[in-house]
PDB file of C-alpha atoms in Angstrom:
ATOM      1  CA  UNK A 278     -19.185  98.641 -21.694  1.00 80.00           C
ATOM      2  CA  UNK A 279     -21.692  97.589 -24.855  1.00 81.00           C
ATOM      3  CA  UNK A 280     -20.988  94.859 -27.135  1.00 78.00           C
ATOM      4  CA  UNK A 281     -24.139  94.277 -29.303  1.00 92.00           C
ATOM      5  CA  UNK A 282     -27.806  95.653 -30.260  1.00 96.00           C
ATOM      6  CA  UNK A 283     -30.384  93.577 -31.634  1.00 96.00           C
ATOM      7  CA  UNK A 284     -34.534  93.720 -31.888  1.00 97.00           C
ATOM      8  CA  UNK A 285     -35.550  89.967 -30.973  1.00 97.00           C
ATOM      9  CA  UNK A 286     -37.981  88.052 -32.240  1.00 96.00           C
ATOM     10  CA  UNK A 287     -40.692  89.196 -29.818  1.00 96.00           C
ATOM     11  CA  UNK A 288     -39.897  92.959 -30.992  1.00 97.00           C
ATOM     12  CA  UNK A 289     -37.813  94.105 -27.804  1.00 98.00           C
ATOM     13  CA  UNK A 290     -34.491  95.424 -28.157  1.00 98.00           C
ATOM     14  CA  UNK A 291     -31.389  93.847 -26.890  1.00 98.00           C
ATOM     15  CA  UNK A 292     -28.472  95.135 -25.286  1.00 98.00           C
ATOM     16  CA  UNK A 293     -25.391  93.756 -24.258  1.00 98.00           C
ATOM     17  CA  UNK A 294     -23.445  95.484 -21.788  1.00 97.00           C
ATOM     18  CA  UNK A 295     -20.066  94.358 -20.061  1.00 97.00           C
ATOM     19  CA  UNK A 296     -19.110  94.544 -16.739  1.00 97.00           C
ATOM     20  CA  UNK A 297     -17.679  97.889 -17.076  1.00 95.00           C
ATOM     21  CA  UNK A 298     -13.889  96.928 -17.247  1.00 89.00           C
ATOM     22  CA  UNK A 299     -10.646  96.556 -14.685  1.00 90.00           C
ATOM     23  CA  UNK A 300      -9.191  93.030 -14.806  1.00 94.00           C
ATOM     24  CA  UNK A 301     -11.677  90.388 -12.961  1.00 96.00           C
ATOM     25  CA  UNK A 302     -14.687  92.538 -12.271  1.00 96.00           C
ATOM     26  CA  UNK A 303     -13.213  93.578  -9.023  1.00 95.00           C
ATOM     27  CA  UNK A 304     -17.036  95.571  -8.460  1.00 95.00           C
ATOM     28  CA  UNK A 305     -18.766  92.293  -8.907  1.00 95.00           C
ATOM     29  CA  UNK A 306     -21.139  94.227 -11.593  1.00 97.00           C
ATOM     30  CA  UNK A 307     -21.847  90.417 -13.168  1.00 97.00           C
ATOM     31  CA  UNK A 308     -23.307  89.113  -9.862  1.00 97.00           C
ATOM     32  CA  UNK A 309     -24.964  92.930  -9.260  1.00 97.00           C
ATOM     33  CA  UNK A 310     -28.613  93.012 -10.920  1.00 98.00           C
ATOM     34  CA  UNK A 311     -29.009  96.661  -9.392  1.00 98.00           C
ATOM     35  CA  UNK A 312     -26.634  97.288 -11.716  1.00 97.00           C
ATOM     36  CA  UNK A 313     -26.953  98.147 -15.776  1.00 98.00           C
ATOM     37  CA  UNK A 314     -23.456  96.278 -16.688  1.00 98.00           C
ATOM     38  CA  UNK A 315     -22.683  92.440 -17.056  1.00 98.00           C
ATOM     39  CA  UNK A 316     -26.432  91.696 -18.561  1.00 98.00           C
ATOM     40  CA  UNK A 317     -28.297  91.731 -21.532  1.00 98.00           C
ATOM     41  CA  UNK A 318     -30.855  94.303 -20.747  1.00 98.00           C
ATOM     42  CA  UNK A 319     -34.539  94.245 -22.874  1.00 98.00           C
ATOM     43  CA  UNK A 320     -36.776  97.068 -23.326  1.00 98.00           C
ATOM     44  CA  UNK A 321     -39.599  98.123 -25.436  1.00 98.00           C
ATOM     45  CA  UNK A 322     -38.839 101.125 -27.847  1.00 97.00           C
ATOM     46  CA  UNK A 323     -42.316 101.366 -28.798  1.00 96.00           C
ATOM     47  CA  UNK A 324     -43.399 102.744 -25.189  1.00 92.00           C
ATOM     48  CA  UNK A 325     -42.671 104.785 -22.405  1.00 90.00           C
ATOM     49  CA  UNK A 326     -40.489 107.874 -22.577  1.00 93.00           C
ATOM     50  CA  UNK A 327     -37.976 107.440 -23.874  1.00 95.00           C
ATOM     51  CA  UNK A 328     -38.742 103.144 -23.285  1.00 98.00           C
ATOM     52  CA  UNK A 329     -40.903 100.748 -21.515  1.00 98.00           C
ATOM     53  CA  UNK A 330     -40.016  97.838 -19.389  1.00 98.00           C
ATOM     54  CA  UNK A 331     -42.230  94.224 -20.711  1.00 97.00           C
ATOM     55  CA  UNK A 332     -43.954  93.036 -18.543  1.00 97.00           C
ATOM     56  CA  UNK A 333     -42.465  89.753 -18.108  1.00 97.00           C
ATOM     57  CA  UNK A 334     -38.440  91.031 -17.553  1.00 98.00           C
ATOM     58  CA  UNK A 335     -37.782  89.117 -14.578  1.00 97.00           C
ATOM     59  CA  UNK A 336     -37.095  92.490 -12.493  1.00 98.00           C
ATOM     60  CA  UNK A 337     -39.784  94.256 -13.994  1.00 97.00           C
ATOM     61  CA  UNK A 338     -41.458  94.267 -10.326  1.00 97.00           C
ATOM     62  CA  UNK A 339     -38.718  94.821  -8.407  1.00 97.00           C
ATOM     63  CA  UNK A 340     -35.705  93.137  -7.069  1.00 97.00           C
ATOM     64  CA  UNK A 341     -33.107  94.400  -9.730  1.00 98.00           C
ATOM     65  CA  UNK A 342     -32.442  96.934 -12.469  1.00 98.00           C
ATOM     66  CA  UNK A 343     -35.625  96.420 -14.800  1.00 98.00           C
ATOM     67  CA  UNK A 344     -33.877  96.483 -17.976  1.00 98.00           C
ATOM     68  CA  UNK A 345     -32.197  93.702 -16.911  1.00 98.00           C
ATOM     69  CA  UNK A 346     -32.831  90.080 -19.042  1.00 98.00           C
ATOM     70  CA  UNK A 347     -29.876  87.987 -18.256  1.00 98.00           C
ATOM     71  CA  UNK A 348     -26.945  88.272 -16.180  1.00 98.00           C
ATOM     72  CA  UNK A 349     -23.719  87.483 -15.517  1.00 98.00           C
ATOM     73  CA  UNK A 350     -21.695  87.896 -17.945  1.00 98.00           C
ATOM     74  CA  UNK A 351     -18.403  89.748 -18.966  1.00 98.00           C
ATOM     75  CA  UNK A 352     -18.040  90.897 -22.312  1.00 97.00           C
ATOM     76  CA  UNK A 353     -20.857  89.633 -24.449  1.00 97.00           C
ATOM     77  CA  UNK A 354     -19.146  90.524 -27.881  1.00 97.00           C
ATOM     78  CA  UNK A 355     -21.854  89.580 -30.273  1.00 97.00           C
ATOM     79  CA  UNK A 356     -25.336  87.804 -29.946  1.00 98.00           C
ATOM     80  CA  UNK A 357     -28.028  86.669 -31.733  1.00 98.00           C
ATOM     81  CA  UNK A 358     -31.255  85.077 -32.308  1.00 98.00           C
ATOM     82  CA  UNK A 359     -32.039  81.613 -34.334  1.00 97.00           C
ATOM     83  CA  UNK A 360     -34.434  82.845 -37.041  1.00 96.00           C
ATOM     84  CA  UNK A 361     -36.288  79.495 -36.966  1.00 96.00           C
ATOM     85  CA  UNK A 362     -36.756  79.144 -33.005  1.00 96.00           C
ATOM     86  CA  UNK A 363     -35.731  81.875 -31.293  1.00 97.00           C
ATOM     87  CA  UNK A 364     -32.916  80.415 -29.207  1.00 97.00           C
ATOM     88  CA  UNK A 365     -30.666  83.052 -27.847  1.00 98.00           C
ATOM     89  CA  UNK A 366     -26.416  82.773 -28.536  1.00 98.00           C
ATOM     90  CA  UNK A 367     -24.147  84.728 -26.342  1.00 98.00           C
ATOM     91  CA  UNK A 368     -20.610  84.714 -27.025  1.00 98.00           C
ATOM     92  CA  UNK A 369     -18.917  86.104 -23.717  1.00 98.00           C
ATOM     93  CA  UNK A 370     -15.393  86.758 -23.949  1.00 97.00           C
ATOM     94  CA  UNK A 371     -13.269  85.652 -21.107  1.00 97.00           C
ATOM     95  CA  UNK A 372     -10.519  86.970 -18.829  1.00 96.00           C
ATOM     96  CA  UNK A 373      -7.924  85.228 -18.665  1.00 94.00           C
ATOM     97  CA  UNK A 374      -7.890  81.514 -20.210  1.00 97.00           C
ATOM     98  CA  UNK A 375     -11.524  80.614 -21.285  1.00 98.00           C
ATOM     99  CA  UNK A 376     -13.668  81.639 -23.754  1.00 98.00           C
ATOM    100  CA  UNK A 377     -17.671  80.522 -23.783  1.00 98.00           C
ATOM    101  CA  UNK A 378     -20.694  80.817 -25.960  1.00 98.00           C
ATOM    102  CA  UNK A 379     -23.893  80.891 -23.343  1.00 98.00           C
ATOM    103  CA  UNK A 380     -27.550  79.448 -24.709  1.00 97.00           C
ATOM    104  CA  UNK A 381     -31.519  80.212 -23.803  1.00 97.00           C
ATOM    105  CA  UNK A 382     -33.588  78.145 -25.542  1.00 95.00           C
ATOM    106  CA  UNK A 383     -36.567  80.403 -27.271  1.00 95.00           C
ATOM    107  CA  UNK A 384     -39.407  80.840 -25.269  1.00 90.00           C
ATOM    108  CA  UNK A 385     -37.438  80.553 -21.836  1.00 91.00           C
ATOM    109  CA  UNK A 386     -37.992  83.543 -19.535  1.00 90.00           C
ATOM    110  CA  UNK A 387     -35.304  86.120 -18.582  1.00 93.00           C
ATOM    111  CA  UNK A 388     -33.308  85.856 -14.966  1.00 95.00           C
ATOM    112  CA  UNK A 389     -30.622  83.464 -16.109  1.00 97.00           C
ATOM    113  CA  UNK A 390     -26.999  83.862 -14.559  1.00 98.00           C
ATOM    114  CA  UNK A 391     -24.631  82.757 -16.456  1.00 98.00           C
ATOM    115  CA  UNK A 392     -22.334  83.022 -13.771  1.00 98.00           C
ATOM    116  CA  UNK A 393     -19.564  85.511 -14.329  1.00 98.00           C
ATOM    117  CA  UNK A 394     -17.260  86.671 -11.976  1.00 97.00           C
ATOM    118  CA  UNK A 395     -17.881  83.330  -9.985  1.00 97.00           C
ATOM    119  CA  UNK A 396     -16.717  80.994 -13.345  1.00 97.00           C
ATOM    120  CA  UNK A 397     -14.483  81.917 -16.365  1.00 98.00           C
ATOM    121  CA  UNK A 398     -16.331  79.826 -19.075  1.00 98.00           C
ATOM    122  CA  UNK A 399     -16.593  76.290 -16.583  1.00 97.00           C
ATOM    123  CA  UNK A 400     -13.984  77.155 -14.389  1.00 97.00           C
ATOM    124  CA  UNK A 401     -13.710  78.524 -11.238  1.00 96.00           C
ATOM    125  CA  UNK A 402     -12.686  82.281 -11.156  1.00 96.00           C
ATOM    126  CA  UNK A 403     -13.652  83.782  -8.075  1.00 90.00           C
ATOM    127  CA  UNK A 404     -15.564  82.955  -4.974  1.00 89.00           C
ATOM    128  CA  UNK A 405     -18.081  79.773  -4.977  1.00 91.00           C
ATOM    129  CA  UNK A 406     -21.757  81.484  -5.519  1.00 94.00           C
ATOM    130  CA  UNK A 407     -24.534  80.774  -2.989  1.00 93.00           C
ATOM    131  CA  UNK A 408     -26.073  77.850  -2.367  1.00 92.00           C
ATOM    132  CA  UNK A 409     -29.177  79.232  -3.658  1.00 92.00           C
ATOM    133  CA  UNK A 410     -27.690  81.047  -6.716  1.00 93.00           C
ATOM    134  CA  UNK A 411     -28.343  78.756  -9.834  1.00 95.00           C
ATOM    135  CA  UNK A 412     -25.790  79.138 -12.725  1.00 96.00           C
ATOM    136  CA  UNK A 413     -26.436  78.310 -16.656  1.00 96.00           C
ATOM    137  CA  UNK A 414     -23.138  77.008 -17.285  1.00 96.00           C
ATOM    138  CA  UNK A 415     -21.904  77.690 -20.981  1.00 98.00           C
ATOM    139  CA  UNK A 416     -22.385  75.399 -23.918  1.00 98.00           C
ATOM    140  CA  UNK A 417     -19.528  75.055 -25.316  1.00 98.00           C
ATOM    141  CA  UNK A 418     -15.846  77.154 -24.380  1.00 98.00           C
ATOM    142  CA  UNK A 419     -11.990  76.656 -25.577  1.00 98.00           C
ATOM    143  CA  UNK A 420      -9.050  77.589 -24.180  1.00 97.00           C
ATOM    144  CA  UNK A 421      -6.245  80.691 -25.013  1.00 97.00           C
ATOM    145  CA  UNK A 422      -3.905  78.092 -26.629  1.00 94.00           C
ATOM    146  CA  UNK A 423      -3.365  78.145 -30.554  1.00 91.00           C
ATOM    147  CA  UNK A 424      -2.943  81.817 -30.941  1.00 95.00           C
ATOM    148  CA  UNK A 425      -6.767  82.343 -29.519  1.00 97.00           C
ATOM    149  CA  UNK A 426      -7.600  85.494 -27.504  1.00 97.00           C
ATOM    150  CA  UNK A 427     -11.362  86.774 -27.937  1.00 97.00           C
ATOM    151  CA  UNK A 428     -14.594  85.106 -29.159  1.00 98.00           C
ATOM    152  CA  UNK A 429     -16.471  86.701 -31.448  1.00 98.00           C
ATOM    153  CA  UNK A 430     -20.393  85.562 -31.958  1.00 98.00           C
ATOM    154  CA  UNK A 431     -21.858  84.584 -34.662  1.00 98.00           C
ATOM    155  CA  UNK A 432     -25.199  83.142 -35.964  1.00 98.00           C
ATOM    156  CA  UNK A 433     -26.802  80.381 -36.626  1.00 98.00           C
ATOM    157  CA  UNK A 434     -26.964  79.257 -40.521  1.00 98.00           C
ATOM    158  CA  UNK A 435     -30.618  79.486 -42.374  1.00 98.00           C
ATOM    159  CA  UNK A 436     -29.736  79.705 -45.493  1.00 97.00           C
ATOM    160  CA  UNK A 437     -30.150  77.601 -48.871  1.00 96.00           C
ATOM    161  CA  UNK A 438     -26.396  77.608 -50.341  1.00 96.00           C
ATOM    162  CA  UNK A 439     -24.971  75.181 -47.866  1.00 96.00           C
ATOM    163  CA  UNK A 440     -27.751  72.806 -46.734  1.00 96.00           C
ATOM    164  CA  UNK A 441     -26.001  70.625 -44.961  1.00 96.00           C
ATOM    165  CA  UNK A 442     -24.911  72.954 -42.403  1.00 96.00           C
ATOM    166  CA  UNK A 443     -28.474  74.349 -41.957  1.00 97.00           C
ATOM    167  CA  UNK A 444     -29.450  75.093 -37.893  1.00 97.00           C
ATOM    168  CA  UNK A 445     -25.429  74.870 -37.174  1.00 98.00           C
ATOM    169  CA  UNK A 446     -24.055  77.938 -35.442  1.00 98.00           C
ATOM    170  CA  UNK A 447     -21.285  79.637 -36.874  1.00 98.00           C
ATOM    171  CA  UNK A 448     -19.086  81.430 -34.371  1.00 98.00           C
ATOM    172  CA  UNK A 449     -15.249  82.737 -34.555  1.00 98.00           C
ATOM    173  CA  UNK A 450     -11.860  83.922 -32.512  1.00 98.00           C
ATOM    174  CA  UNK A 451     -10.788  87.448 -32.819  1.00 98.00           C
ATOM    175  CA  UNK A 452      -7.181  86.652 -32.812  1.00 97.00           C
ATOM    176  CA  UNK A 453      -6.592  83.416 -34.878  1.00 98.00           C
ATOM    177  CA  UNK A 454      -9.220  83.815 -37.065  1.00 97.00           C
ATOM    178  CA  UNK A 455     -10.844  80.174 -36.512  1.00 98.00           C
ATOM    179  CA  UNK A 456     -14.503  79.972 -37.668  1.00 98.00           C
ATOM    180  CA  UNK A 457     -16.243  77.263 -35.674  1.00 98.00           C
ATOM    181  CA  UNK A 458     -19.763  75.277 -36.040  1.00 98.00           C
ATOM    182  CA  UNK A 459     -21.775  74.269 -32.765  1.00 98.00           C
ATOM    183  CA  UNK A 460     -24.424  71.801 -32.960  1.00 97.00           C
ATOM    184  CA  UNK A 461     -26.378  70.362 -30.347  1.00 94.00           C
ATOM    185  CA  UNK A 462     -26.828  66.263 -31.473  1.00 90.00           C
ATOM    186  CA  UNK A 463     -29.615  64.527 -30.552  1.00 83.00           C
ATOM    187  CA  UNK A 464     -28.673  63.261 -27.127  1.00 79.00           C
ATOM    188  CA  UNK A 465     -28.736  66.876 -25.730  1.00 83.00           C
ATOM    189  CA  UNK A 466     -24.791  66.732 -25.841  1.00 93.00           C
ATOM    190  CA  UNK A 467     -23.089  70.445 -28.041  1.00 97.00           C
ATOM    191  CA  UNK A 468     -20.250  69.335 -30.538  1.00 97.00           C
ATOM    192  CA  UNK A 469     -18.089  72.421 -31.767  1.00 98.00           C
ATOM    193  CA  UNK A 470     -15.062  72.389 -34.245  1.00 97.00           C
ATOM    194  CA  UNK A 471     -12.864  74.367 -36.054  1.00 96.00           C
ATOM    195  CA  UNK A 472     -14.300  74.709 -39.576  1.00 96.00           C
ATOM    196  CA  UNK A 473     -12.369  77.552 -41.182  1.00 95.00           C
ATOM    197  CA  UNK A 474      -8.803  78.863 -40.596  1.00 96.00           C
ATOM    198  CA  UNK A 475      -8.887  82.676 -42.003  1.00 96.00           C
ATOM    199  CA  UNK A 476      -6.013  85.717 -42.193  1.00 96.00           C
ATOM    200  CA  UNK A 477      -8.740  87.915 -40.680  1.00 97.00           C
ATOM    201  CA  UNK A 478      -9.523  89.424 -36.768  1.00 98.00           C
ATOM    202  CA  UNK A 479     -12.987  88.548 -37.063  1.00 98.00           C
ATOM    203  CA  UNK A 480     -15.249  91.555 -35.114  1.00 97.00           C
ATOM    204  CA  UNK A 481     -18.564  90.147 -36.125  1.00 97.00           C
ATOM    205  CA  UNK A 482     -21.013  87.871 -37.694  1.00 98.00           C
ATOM    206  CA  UNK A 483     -24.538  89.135 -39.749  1.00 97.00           C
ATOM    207  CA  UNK A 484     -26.973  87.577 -41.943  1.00 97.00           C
ATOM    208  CA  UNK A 485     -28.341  88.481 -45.504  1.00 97.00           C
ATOM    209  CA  UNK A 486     -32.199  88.526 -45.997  1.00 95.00           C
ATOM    210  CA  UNK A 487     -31.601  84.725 -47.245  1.00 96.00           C
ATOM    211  CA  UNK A 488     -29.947  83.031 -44.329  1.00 96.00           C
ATOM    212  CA  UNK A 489     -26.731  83.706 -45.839  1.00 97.00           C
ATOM    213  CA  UNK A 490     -23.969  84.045 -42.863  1.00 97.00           C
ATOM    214  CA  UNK A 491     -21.025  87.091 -43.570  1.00 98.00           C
ATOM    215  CA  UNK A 492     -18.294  88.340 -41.057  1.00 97.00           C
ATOM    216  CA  UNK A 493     -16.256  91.201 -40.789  1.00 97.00           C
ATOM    217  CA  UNK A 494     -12.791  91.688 -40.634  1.00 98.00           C
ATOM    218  CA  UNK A 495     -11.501  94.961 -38.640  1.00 97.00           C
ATOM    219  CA  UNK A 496      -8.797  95.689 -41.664  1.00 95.00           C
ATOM    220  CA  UNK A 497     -12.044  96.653 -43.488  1.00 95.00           C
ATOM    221  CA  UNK A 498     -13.275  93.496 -44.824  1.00 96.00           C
ATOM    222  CA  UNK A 499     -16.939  92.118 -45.710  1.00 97.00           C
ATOM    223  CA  UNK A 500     -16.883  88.160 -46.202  1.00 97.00           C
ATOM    224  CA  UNK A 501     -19.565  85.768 -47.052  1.00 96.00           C
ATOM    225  CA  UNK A 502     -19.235  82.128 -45.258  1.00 93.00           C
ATOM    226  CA  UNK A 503     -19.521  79.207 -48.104  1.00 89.00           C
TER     227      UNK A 503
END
């Protein structure tokens, strides 16, 4: 059910919980907001007993599970926050064919949908969503061809070794062990591309105090991206 923890920049924890399992969310828990799984929930660990809900969760008043930040999602192995400006990365592993990294810009309020069980990635998986349900479609996605299975996220590079990838996020596929950069160019439009071809089943991404970017490999290995 959890993929990821993580205190953002504002000093709330994160937590990324899936939408509880069986093949195509047959209980709808992405679309569900009453319900814990298929969000990113945010609380404050500083308050309350044993936490506090901010202020400005968009349920916070009512109208869904409080915890709740974003929603609609299915597996969200692996988030994290842009050091520089706060801009959120999801990496939300698919079902069946697609797998998609999700964005909120820093400084965007919760209640975003990013639209699972309705959409796989940009495709249509299920039933069409309401006329008045909005969906944040994802930012980039690929396809299970090429040996790829599972998306792993990563983080977005703020570090001094490799300048010339500095502000690119760095994200990877459990399965063929592709490494990929995402940028977003100047017209608004997100490029991504293979950048590394590894022997590894990449589980995760981190950072050093630096900027430096390492991943894991579940056989037991630590690597640092350069």
């Amino acid at each position: 059910n959890g993929g990821h923890l993580e205190f953002g920049p504002d000093g709330y924890l994160y937590i990324a919980m899936g939408d509880g399992g069986s093949a195509g969310d047959p209980q709808s828990n992405g679309q569900n907001v009453n319900t814990l799984l298929g969000s990113i929930l945010r609380i404050d660990v500083d308050g309350g007993d044993p936490y506090a809900i901010p202020a400005d969760n968009p349920y916070a008043n009512g109208g869904g599970a409080p915890e709740i930040w974003v929603s609609g999602l299915r597996n969200p192995w692996r988030f994290s926050f842009d050091s520089l400006t706060g801009d959120l990365y999801i990496g939300d592993v698919g079902q069946n064919s697609w797998e998609e990294i999700d964005f909120l810009p820093g400084g965007v309020v919760g209640g975003v949908n990013f639209g699972w069980n309705y959409y796989e990635a940009n495709h249509k998986f299920n039933s069409e969503p309401p006329a008045n349900v909005s969906i944040f479609p994802p930012v980039t996605e690929y396809h299970h061809d090429n040996g790829r299975c599972s998306i792993t996220g990563g983080n977005v590079y703020r570090g001094e070794k490799m300048p010339e990838l500095y502000g690119v996020y760095f994200y990877g596929d459990f399965c063929s062990g592709e490494v990929f950069a995402l940028v977003q160019q100047n017209e608004g439009l997100w490029v991504s591309e293979a950048v590394y071809n590894l022997p590894l089943l990449i589980t995760s991404f981190g950072t050093d105090e630096y900027g430096e970017i390492y991943l894991l490999d579940r056989n037991g290995g630590l690597y640092n991206l350069r």
